CSV table of C-alpha atoms (C1' of nucleotides) in Angstrom, one decimal:
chain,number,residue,atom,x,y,z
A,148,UNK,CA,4.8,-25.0,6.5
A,149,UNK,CA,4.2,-24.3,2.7
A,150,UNK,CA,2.4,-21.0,2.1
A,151,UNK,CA,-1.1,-21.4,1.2
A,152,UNK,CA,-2.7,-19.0,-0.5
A,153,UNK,CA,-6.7,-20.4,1.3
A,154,UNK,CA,-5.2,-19.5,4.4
A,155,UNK,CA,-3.5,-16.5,3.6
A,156,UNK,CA,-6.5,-15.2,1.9
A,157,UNK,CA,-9.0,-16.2,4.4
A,158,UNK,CA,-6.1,-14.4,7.3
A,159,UNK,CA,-6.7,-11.1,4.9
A,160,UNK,CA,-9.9,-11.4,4.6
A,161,UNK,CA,-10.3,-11.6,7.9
A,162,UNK,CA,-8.2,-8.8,9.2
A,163,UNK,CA,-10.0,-6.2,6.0
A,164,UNK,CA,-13.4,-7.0,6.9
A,165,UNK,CA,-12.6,-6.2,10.5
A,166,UNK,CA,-11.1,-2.6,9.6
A,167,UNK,CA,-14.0,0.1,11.2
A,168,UNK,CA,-15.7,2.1,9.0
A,169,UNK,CA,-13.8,5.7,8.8
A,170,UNK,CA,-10.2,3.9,10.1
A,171,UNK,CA,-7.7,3.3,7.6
A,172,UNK,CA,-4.9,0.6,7.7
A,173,UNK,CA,-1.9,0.0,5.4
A,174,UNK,CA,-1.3,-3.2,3.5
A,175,UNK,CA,2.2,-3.8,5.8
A,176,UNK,CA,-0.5,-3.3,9.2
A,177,UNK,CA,-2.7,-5.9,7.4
A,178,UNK,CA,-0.3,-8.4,6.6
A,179,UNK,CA,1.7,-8.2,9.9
A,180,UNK,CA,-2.3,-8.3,12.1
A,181,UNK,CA,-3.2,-11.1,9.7
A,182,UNK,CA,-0.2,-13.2,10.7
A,183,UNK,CA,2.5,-12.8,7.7
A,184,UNK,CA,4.6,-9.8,8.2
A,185,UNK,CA,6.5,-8.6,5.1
A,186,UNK,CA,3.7,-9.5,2.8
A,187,UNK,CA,2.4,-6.2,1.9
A,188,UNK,CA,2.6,-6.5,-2.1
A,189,UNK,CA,0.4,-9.9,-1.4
A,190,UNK,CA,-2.8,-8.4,0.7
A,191,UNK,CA,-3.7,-6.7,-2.8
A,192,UNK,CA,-4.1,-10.1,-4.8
A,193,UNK,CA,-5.6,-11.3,-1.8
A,194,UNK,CA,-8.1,-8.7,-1.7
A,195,UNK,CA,-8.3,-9.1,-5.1
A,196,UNK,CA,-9.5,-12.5,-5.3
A,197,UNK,CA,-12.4,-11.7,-2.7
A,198,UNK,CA,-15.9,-12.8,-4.0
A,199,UNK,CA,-17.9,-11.6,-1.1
A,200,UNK,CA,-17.8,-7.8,-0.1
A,201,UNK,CA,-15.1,-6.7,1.5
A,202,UNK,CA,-13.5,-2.8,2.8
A,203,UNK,CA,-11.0,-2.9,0.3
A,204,UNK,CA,-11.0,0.9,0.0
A,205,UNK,CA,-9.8,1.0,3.9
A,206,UNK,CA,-6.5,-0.1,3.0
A,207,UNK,CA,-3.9,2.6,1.5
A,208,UNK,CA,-0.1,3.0,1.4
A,209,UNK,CA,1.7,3.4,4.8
A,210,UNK,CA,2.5,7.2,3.6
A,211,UNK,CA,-1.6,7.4,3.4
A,212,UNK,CA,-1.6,7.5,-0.2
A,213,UNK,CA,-3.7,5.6,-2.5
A,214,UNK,CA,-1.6,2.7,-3.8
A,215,UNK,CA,-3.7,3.2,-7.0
A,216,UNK,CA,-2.7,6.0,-10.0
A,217,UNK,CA,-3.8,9.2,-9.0
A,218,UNK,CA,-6.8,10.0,-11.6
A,219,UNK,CA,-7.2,6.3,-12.2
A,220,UNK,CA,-10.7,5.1,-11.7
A,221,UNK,CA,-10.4,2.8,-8.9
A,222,UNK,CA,-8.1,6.0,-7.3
A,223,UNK,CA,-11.7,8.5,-7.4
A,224,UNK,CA,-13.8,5.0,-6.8
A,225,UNK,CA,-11.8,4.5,-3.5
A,226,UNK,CA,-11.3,8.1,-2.6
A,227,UNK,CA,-15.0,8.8,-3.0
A,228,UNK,CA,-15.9,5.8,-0.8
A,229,UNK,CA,-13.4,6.8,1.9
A,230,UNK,CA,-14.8,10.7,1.6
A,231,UNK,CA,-18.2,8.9,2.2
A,232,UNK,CA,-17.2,7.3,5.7
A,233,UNK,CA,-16.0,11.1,7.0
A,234,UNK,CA,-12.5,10.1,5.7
A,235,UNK,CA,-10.8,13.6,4.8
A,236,UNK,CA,-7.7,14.0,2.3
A,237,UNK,CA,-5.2,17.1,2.5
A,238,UNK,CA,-2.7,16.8,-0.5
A,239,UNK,CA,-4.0,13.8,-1.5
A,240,UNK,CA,-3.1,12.3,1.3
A,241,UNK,CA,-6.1,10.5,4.1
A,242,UNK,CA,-5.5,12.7,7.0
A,243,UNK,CA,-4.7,10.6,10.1
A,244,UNK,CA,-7.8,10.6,12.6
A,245,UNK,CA,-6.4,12.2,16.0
A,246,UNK,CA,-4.2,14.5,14.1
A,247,UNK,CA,-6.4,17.7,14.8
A,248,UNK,CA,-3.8,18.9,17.3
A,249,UNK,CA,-1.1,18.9,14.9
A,250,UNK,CA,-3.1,20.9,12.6
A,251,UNK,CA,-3.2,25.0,12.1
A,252,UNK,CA,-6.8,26.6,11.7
A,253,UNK,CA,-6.4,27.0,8.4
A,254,UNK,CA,-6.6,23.6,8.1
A,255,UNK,CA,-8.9,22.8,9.8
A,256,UNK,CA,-11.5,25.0,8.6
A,257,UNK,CA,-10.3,24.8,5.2
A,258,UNK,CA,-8.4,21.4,4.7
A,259,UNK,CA,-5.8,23.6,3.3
A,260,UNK,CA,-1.9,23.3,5.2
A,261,UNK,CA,-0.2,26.5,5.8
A,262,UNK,CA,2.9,25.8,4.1
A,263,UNK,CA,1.9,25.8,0.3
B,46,DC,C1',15.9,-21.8,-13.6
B,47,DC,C1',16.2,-16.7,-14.6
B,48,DC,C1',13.6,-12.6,-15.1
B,49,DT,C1',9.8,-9.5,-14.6
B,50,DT,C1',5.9,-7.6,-12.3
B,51,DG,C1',3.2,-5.5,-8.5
B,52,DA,C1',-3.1,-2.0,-5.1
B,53,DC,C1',4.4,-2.4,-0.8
B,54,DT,C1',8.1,-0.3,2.6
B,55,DA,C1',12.1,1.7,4.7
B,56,DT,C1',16.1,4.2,3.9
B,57,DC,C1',19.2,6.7,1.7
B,58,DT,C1',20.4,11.1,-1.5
C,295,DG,C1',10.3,16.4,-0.5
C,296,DA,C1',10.9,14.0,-4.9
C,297,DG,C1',13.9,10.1,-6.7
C,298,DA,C1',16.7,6.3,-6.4
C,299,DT,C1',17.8,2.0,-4.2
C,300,DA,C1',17.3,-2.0,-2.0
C,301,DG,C1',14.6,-5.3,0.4
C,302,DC,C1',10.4,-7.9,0.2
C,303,DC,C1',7.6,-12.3,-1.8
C,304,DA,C1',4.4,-14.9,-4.6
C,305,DA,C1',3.0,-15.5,-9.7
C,306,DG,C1',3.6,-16.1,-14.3
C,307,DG,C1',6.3,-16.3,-18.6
DNA sequence: CCCTTGACTATCT
DNA sequence: GAGATAGCCAAGG
């Protein structure tokens, strides 16, 4: 089957617009769910070429980074829509949802890791 | 064709 | 843990 890029957009789309609000997922995870693993570096122009709203802000680096410059203005535009949905950042980094246990006081009441 | 470029990832040093 | 390296794959020059 040739690659088409309706289908593959529409499979992106798809799988984006589904992401919950407050859940994060990384472009690999949205490629791979969508139905074309080891398209990662595509789900970006995909997302790119979106006319209708989509969740594009839900989808960050599988390190939970931003994939976009740090200071950039589509890094505070996204980080500020994330930080809207309850989505909190330690180091820059979207801190994974059920990772409370793993986290020292500290943390937790300050968002700040121990080991600085 | 060959080469470069990414909103990428995994695996070394 | 920060770099370097090597895969990855479609687009565009």
């Amino acid at each position: 089957m040739p690659y088409s890029q309706v289908k593959f957009d529409a499979a992106i789309w798809e799988t984006v617009s589904n992401i919950k609000s407050g859940r994060v997922m990384s472009y690999g995870q949205v490629a791979r769910i969508a139905g074309y693993p080891r398209h990662a570096r595509m789900v970006s122009k995909a997302m790119g070429r979106c006319q209708t709203a989509l969740p594009w802000y839900r989808v960050i680096r599988s390190n939970f980074t931003l994939a976009f410059k740090e200071g950039s203005n589509a890094y505070i535009k996204q980080r500020q829509l994330l930080e809207k949905e309850g989505v909190r950042f330690v180091n820059g980094k979207v801190v994974p949802l059920d990772s409370d246990a793993n986290k020292d006081l500290d943390e937790l009441l300050w968002g700040v890791p121990d080991h600085l």
